[in-house]
Amino acid sequence: MKAQENFSVNMNLKTEPTDKIDFNESSIGVLFSKKINAKNQITNTLEYSSLKVNYELGSFNNVEDLNQFNKIQNTFEIKHEVSNTTKFELAITPSVNFQRNLDASDFLLFGSFDISQQLNSKTNIKLGVARSAIFGYAKFIPTLSINYQMSEHSNVLIGFPDSNISYSNNIRNKFSLTNSFNGTFYHLDVPNSSYENTTKASLSQMTSAFEYERNVTKNWFLNFKAGYDFNKKYNLLDNDNHRIYDFNTGNGYILGIGIKYKQ
């Protein structure tokens, strides 16, 4: 499970029901990584996801056209080793977030830049900045993580926007407790007739979850995820990211399953 991942394909299904709205997402991703020389490595990840939104009958007006959203994004990452203890990481992520009809105006550019420093044999710290949509709209955010290798079998990552504690009792099993801030938004094909000036549907939440990954065979992995979404928000926004309408979804649990082939 700790082997270098040079190529992988993964498929995931996820459901996030709340009191009056259910969110169901399916996604597929393809990753390719290559070490160019002793100091440089490139990684490219192409991903597609489809989000379907089901509303409780009679709870909301005129939401028939707000039931499906799509996202295609490609992340190109360069890692450069400055020294044995210092690394630079640059990621460029063009993305198109759309409702049904893809248009040039749906194009977005995200990315990040990080500096990683190995403090000792067990501790690594990473500082950086990213342009992300984890709060439901495009924004520059600081990133920070401290990674500590507790033992050969366990690891702790504390940071923002992601933290986790992982444990492997053998080479086939990996257990993780994760916490992450995550979100995205989608451009609407046309403004919703009931909510004037709306141009985007926005989602954001903080997710705490338990994950289990099983190495079924040499190259095939299964992943199971169960958790809870806190501070979940589903809003309609205008061009300036002002909130036009709040669906007040409330919090809810999350269940996911995935399969990955890697070599």
mmCIF file of C-alpha atoms in Angstrom:
data_model
loop_
_atom_site.group_PDB
_atom_site.id
_atom_site.type_symbol
_atom_site.label_atom_id
_atom_site.label_comp_id
_atom_site.label_asym_id
_atom_site.label_seq_id
_atom_site.Cartn_x
_atom_site.Cartn_y
_atom_site.Cartn_z
ATOM 1 C CA MET A 1 0.000 0.000 0.000
ATOM 2 C CA LYS A 2 3.035 2.229 0.347
ATOM 3 C CA ALA A 3 4.310 1.465 -3.169
ATOM 4 C CA GLN A 4 4.847 4.287 -5.637
ATOM 5 C CA GLU A 5 1.684 4.936 -7.648
ATOM 6 C CA ASN A 6 2.686 5.426 -11.302
ATOM 7 C CA PHE A 7 -0.708 4.801 -12.898
ATOM 8 C CA SER A 8 -4.187 4.364 -11.466
ATOM 9 C CA VAL A 9 -7.860 4.405 -12.384
ATOM 10 C CA ASN A 10 -10.505 4.859 -9.699
ATOM 11 C CA MET A 11 -14.305 4.918 -9.589
ATOM 12 C CA ASN A 12 -16.348 6.147 -6.619
ATOM 13 C CA LEU A 13 -19.976 6.366 -5.539
ATOM 14 C CA LYS A 14 -21.067 8.618 -2.668
ATOM 15 C CA THR A 15 -24.388 9.496 -1.068
ATOM 16 C CA GLU A 16 -25.013 12.425 1.321
ATOM 17 C CA PRO A 17 -28.655 12.534 2.480
ATOM 18 C CA THR A 18 -29.951 15.435 4.550
ATOM 19 C CA ASP A 19 -33.399 16.186 5.982
ATOM 20 C CA LYS A 20 -35.065 17.297 2.721
ATOM 21 C CA ILE A 21 -32.354 16.909 0.046
ATOM 22 C CA ASP A 22 -30.249 13.925 -1.007
ATOM 23 C CA PHE A 23 -26.932 14.379 -2.833
ATOM 24 C CA ASN A 24 -25.600 11.438 -4.877
ATOM 25 C CA GLU A 25 -22.251 11.692 -6.638
ATOM 26 C CA SER A 26 -20.427 9.330 -9.002
ATOM 27 C CA SER A 27 -16.875 9.993 -10.191
ATOM 28 C CA ILE A 28 -14.010 8.506 -12.156
ATOM 29 C CA GLY A 29 -10.349 9.545 -12.220
ATOM 30 C CA VAL A 30 -7.181 8.579 -14.068
ATOM 31 C CA LEU A 31 -3.714 9.327 -12.631
ATOM 32 C CA PHE A 32 -0.314 9.141 -14.302
ATOM 33 C CA SER A 33 2.959 9.877 -12.498
ATOM 34 C CA LYS A 34 6.537 9.845 -13.764
ATOM 35 C CA LYS A 35 9.886 10.635 -12.176
ATOM 36 C CA ILE A 36 11.751 12.705 -14.775
ATOM 37 C CA ASN A 37 15.093 12.641 -12.997
ATOM 38 C CA ALA A 38 16.543 12.466 -9.482
ATOM 39 C CA LYS A 39 15.009 15.818 -8.495
ATOM 40 C CA ASN A 40 11.803 16.200 -10.515
ATOM 41 C CA GLN A 41 8.527 14.325 -10.738
ATOM 42 C CA ILE A 42 5.327 15.102 -12.646
ATOM 43 C CA THR A 43 1.801 13.846 -11.942
ATOM 44 C CA ASN A 44 -1.334 14.351 -14.020
ATOM 45 C CA THR A 45 -4.837 13.527 -12.764
ATOM 46 C CA LEU A 46 -7.951 13.755 -14.949
ATOM 47 C CA GLU A 47 -11.299 13.514 -13.122
ATOM 48 C CA TYR A 48 -14.992 13.607 -14.008
ATOM 49 C CA SER A 49 -17.853 13.736 -11.487
ATOM 50 C CA SER A 50 -21.624 13.868 -11.780
ATOM 51 C CA LEU A 51 -23.804 15.129 -8.918
ATOM 52 C CA LYS A 52 -27.522 14.346 -8.765
ATOM 53 C CA VAL A 53 -29.715 16.266 -6.298
ATOM 54 C CA ASN A 54 -33.073 14.854 -5.162
ATOM 55 C CA TYR A 55 -35.502 17.164 -3.359
ATOM 56 C CA GLU A 56 -38.303 16.089 -1.042
ATOM 57 C CA LEU A 57 -41.564 16.504 -2.912
ATOM 58 C CA GLY A 58 -43.275 19.797 -2.094
ATOM 59 C CA SER A 59 -40.417 21.219 -0.021
ATOM 60 C CA PHE A 60 -39.041 23.631 -2.635
ATOM 61 C CA ASN A 61 -40.458 25.539 -5.597
ATOM 62 C CA ASN A 62 -39.154 25.316 -9.171
ATOM 63 C CA VAL A 63 -36.046 23.219 -8.558
ATOM 64 C CA GLU A 64 -36.599 20.782 -11.445
ATOM 65 C CA ASP A 65 -33.657 22.274 -13.346
ATOM 66 C CA LEU A 66 -31.359 22.088 -10.299
ATOM 67 C CA ASN A 67 -31.131 18.304 -10.118
ATOM 68 C CA GLN A 68 -27.905 17.540 -11.990
ATOM 69 C CA PHE A 69 -24.407 19.079 -12.076
ATOM 70 C CA ASN A 70 -21.130 18.042 -13.733
ATOM 71 C CA LYS A 71 -17.440 18.731 -13.250
ATOM 72 C CA ILE A 72 -14.361 17.925 -15.332
ATOM 73 C CA GLN A 73 -10.945 18.880 -14.008
ATOM 74 C CA ASN A 74 -7.312 18.121 -14.751
ATOM 75 C CA THR A 75 -4.537 18.579 -12.195
ATOM 76 C CA PHE A 76 -0.958 18.839 -13.429
ATOM 77 C CA GLU A 77 1.575 18.731 -10.578
ATOM 78 C CA ILE A 78 5.340 19.233 -10.510
ATOM 79 C CA LYS A 79 7.456 18.214 -7.512
ATOM 80 C CA HIS A 80 11.023 19.546 -7.345
ATOM 81 C CA GLU A 81 13.546 18.378 -4.774
ATOM 82 C CA VAL A 82 15.690 21.350 -3.744
ATOM 83 C CA SER A 83 17.670 19.272 -1.254
ATOM 84 C CA ASN A 84 17.318 16.042 0.695
ATOM 85 C CA THR A 85 14.991 17.818 3.133
ATOM 86 C CA THR A 86 13.262 20.535 1.057
ATOM 87 C CA LYS A 87 10.768 20.178 -1.801
ATOM 88 C CA PHE A 88 8.631 22.529 -3.900
ATOM 89 C CA GLU A 89 5.232 21.424 -5.223
ATOM 90 C CA LEU A 90 3.284 23.333 -7.897
ATOM 91 C CA ALA A 91 -0.175 22.236 -9.091
ATOM 92 C CA ILE A 92 -2.252 23.775 -11.895
ATOM 93 C CA THR A 93 -5.892 22.676 -12.115
ATOM 94 C CA PRO A 94 -8.089 23.852 -14.994
ATOM 95 C CA SER A 95 -11.712 22.895 -14.392
ATOM 96 C CA VAL A 96 -15.135 23.199 -15.990
ATOM 97 C CA ASN A 97 -18.064 23.187 -13.550
ATOM 98 C CA PHE A 98 -21.385 23.164 -15.380
ATOM 99 C CA GLN A 99 -25.017 22.185 -15.090
ATOM 100 C CA ARG A 100 -25.827 20.313 -18.312
ATOM 101 C CA ASN A 101 -24.563 22.400 -21.223
ATOM 102 C CA LEU A 102 -20.804 22.938 -21.363
ATOM 103 C CA ASP A 103 -19.761 26.487 -22.254
ATOM 104 C CA ALA A 104 -16.489 28.447 -22.369
ATOM 105 C CA SER A 105 -17.714 30.612 -19.481
ATOM 106 C CA ASP A 106 -17.715 27.514 -17.257
ATOM 107 C CA PHE A 107 -13.902 27.372 -17.344
ATOM 108 C CA LEU A 108 -12.062 27.950 -14.031
ATOM 109 C CA LEU A 109 -8.415 27.871 -13.025
ATOM 110 C CA PHE A 110 -7.381 26.535 -9.641
ATOM 111 C CA GLY A 111 -3.970 25.577 -8.306
ATOM 112 C CA SER A 112 -1.559 25.508 -5.388
ATOM 113 C CA PHE A 113 2.060 26.071 -4.403
ATOM 114 C CA ASP A 114 3.661 24.336 -1.404
ATOM 115 C CA ILE A 115 7.040 24.163 0.291
ATOM 116 C CA SER A 116 7.752 20.923 2.150
ATOM 117 C CA GLN A 117 10.461 20.637 4.806
ATOM 118 C CA GLN A 118 11.638 17.403 6.431
ATOM 119 C CA LEU A 119 12.420 18.334 10.040
ATOM 120 C CA ASN A 120 13.669 14.880 11.084
ATOM 121 C CA SER A 121 13.240 11.230 10.168
ATOM 122 C CA LYS A 122 9.613 11.232 11.367
ATOM 123 C CA THR A 123 8.314 14.782 10.942
ATOM 124 C CA ASN A 124 7.524 16.810 7.835
ATOM 125 C CA ILE A 125 5.913 20.251 7.613
ATOM 126 C CA LYS A 126 4.278 21.769 4.533
ATOM 127 C CA LEU A 127 3.245 25.396 3.966
ATOM 128 C CA GLY A 128 1.543 26.844 0.934
ATOM 129 C CA VAL A 129 -1.233 28.762 -0.751
ATOM 130 C CA ALA A 130 -4.020 27.519 -2.997
ATOM 131 C CA ARG A 131 -6.848 28.829 -5.128
ATOM 132 C CA SER A 132 -9.674 26.507 -4.194
ATOM 133 C CA ALA A 133 -13.468 26.187 -3.954
ATOM 134 C CA ILE A 134 -13.635 24.408 -0.595
ATOM 135 C CA PHE A 135 -15.924 27.159 0.775
ATOM 136 C CA GLY A 136 -18.282 26.921 -2.210
ATOM 137 C CA TYR A 137 -16.691 29.627 -4.363
ATOM 138 C CA ALA A 138 -13.245 30.349 -5.795
ATOM 139 C CA LYS A 139 -10.926 31.813 -3.158
ATOM 140 C CA PHE A 140 -7.240 31.951 -2.231
ATOM 141 C CA ILE A 141 -6.564 30.080 1.012
ATOM 142 C CA PRO A 142 -3.459 29.255 3.089
ATOM 143 C CA THR A 143 -2.563 25.585 3.468
ATOM 144 C CA LEU A 144 -0.630 23.958 6.296
ATOM 145 C CA SER A 145 0.121 20.405 7.366
ATOM 146 C CA ILE A 146 2.371 18.624 9.826
ATOM 147 C CA ASN A 147 2.982 14.966 9.064
ATOM 148 C CA TYR A 148 4.304 12.684 11.782
ATOM 149 C CA GLN A 149 5.232 9.031 11.229
ATOM 150 C CA MET A 150 4.351 7.524 14.589
ATOM 151 C CA SER A 151 5.548 4.030 13.678
ATOM 152 C CA GLU A 152 5.973 1.718 10.739
ATOM 153 C CA HIS A 153 2.217 1.110 10.802
ATOM 154 C CA SER A 154 0.696 4.461 11.813
ATOM 155 C CA ASN A 155 0.804 8.064 10.627
ATOM 156 C CA VAL A 156 -0.719 11.391 11.742
ATOM 157 C CA LEU A 157 -1.393 14.391 9.479
ATOM 158 C CA ILE A 158 -2.671 17.580 11.127
ATOM 159 C CA GLY A 159 -3.458 20.581 8.992
ATOM 160 C CA PHE A 160 -5.823 22.686 6.905
ATOM 161 C CA PRO A 161 -7.844 21.856 4.873
ATOM 162 C CA ASP A 162 -7.139 18.137 5.494
ATOM 163 C CA SER A 163 -6.198 16.067 8.549
ATOM 164 C CA ASN A 164 -6.074 12.329 9.125
ATOM 165 C CA ILE A 165 -4.834 9.503 11.324
ATOM 166 C CA SER A 166 -4.044 6.252 9.508
ATOM 167 C CA TYR A 167 -3.080 2.762 10.609
ATOM 168 C CA SER A 168 -2.107 -0.366 8.654
ATOM 169 C CA ASN A 169 -2.093 -3.644 10.553
ATOM 170 C CA ASN A 170 -0.663 -5.413 7.475
ATOM 171 C CA ILE A 171 0.170 -4.714 3.832
ATOM 172 C CA ARG A 172 -3.439 -5.262 2.727
ATOM 173 C CA ASN A 173 -5.438 -3.150 5.191
ATOM 174 C CA LYS A 174 -5.455 0.578 5.893
ATOM 175 C CA PHE A 175 -7.768 2.286 8.412
ATOM 176 C CA SER A 176 -8.111 6.084 8.526
ATOM 177 C CA LEU A 177 -9.908 8.782 10.497
ATOM 178 C CA THR A 178 -10.165 11.875 8.303
ATOM 179 C CA ASN A 179 -11.355 15.453 8.598
ATOM 180 C CA SER A 180 -11.544 17.768 5.603
ATOM 181 C CA PHE A 181 -13.025 21.067 4.479
ATOM 182 C CA ASN A 182 -14.444 20.561 1.000
ATOM 183 C CA GLY A 183 -16.780 22.179 -1.461
ATOM 184 C CA THR A 184 -17.396 23.214 -5.035
ATOM 185 C CA PHE A 185 -19.754 25.249 -7.207
ATOM 186 C CA TYR A 186 -21.403 24.888 -10.601
ATOM 187 C CA HIS A 187 -22.338 27.496 -13.194
ATOM 188 C CA LEU A 188 -26.040 27.415 -14.072
ATOM 189 C CA ASP A 189 -27.133 27.182 -17.703
ATOM 190 C CA VAL A 190 -29.678 29.996 -17.190
ATOM 191 C CA PRO A 191 -30.705 31.925 -14.054
ATOM 192 C CA ASN A 192 -33.374 30.054 -12.101
ATOM 193 C CA SER A 193 -36.765 31.650 -12.708
ATOM 194 C CA SER A 194 -37.678 31.645 -9.010
ATOM 195 C CA TYR A 195 -34.395 33.085 -7.731
ATOM 196 C CA GLU A 196 -33.466 36.234 -9.648
ATOM 197 C CA ASN A 197 -29.790 36.876 -10.595
ATOM 198 C CA THR A 198 -28.631 33.386 -9.648
ATOM 199 C CA THR A 199 -25.675 32.149 -11.701
ATOM 200 C CA LYS A 200 -24.134 29.430 -9.493
ATOM 201 C CA ALA A 201 -25.086 26.528 -7.235
ATOM 202 C CA SER A 202 -22.661 26.305 -4.305
ATOM 203 C CA LEU A 203 -21.898 23.424 -1.898
ATOM 204 C CA SER A 204 -19.555 23.286 1.089
ATOM 205 C CA GLN A 205 -19.116 21.328 4.321
ATOM 206 C CA MET A 206 -16.634 19.924 6.800
ATOM 207 C CA THR A 207 -16.536 16.121 6.624
ATOM 208 C CA SER A 208 -15.339 13.791 9.374
ATOM 209 C CA ALA A 209 -15.176 10.148 8.335
ATOM 210 C CA PHE A 210 -13.847 6.667 8.931
ATOM 211 C CA GLU A 211 -12.266 5.031 5.871
ATOM 212 C CA TYR A 212 -11.122 1.500 5.181
ATOM 213 C CA GLU A 213 -9.007 0.507 2.179
ATOM 214 C CA ARG A 214 -8.446 -3.137 1.265
ATOM 215 C CA ASN A 215 -5.791 -4.376 -1.144
ATOM 216 C CA VAL A 216 -7.877 -7.171 -2.685
ATOM 217 C CA THR A 217 -5.248 -8.392 -5.171
ATOM 218 C CA LYS A 218 -1.879 -7.108 -6.319
ATOM 219 C CA ASN A 219 -3.287 -4.129 -8.233
ATOM 220 C CA TRP A 220 -6.916 -3.811 -7.091
ATOM 221 C CA PHE A 221 -8.103 -1.848 -4.067
ATOM 222 C CA LEU A 222 -11.531 -1.338 -2.472
ATOM 223 C CA ASN A 223 -12.372 1.697 -0.341
ATOM 224 C CA PHE A 224 -15.282 2.176 2.072
ATOM 225 C CA LYS A 225 -16.160 5.491 3.718
ATOM 226 C CA ALA A 226 -18.689 6.434 6.411
ATOM 227 C CA GLY A 227 -18.907 9.800 8.126
ATOM 228 C CA TYR A 228 -20.805 12.981 8.844
ATOM 229 C CA ASP A 229 -21.025 16.401 7.195
ATOM 230 C CA PHE A 230 -20.905 19.393 9.538
ATOM 231 C CA ASN A 231 -21.863 22.974 8.660
ATOM 232 C CA LYS A 232 -23.230 21.780 5.317
ATOM 233 C CA LYS A 233 -24.318 24.602 2.996
ATOM 234 C CA TYR A 234 -26.183 24.476 -0.306
ATOM 235 C CA ASN A 235 -26.751 27.965 -1.707
ATOM 236 C CA LEU A 236 -27.560 29.781 -4.916
ATOM 237 C CA LEU A 237 -25.137 32.655 -5.660
ATOM 238 C CA ASP A 238 -24.885 35.588 -8.053
ATOM 239 C CA ASN A 239 -21.836 36.566 -10.113
ATOM 240 C CA ASP A 240 -20.251 38.307 -7.104
ATOM 241 C CA ASN A 241 -20.739 35.261 -4.852
ATOM 242 C CA HIS A 242 -23.510 36.930 -2.871
ATOM 243 C CA ARG A 243 -26.036 34.473 -1.478
ATOM 244 C CA ILE A 244 -29.400 34.653 -3.232
ATOM 245 C CA TYR A 245 -31.040 31.625 -1.653
ATOM 246 C CA ASP A 246 -30.146 29.217 1.169
ATOM 247 C CA PHE A 247 -31.692 25.726 1.016
ATOM 248 C CA ASN A 248 -30.946 25.210 4.742
ATOM 249 C CA THR A 249 -30.128 21.549 4.186
ATOM 250 C CA GLY A 250 -28.814 20.924 7.677
ATOM 251 C CA ASN A 251 -26.115 18.377 8.382
ATOM 252 C CA GLY A 252 -26.176 14.726 7.369
ATOM 253 C CA TYR A 253 -24.186 11.519 7.120
ATOM 254 C CA ILE A 254 -22.063 10.369 4.192
ATOM 255 C CA LEU A 255 -21.527 6.881 2.773
ATOM 256 C CA GLY A 256 -19.123 6.029 -0.028
ATOM 257 C CA ILE A 257 -17.581 3.092 -1.860
ATOM 258 C CA GLY A 258 -14.784 3.075 -4.406
ATOM 259 C CA ILE A 259 -12.625 0.758 -6.465
ATOM 260 C CA LYS A 260 -9.120 1.493 -7.724
ATOM 261 C CA TYR A 261 -6.638 -0.164 -10.041
ATOM 262 C CA LYS A 262 -3.058 1.008 -9.635
ATOM 263 C CA GLN A 263 0.441 -0.013 -10.579
#
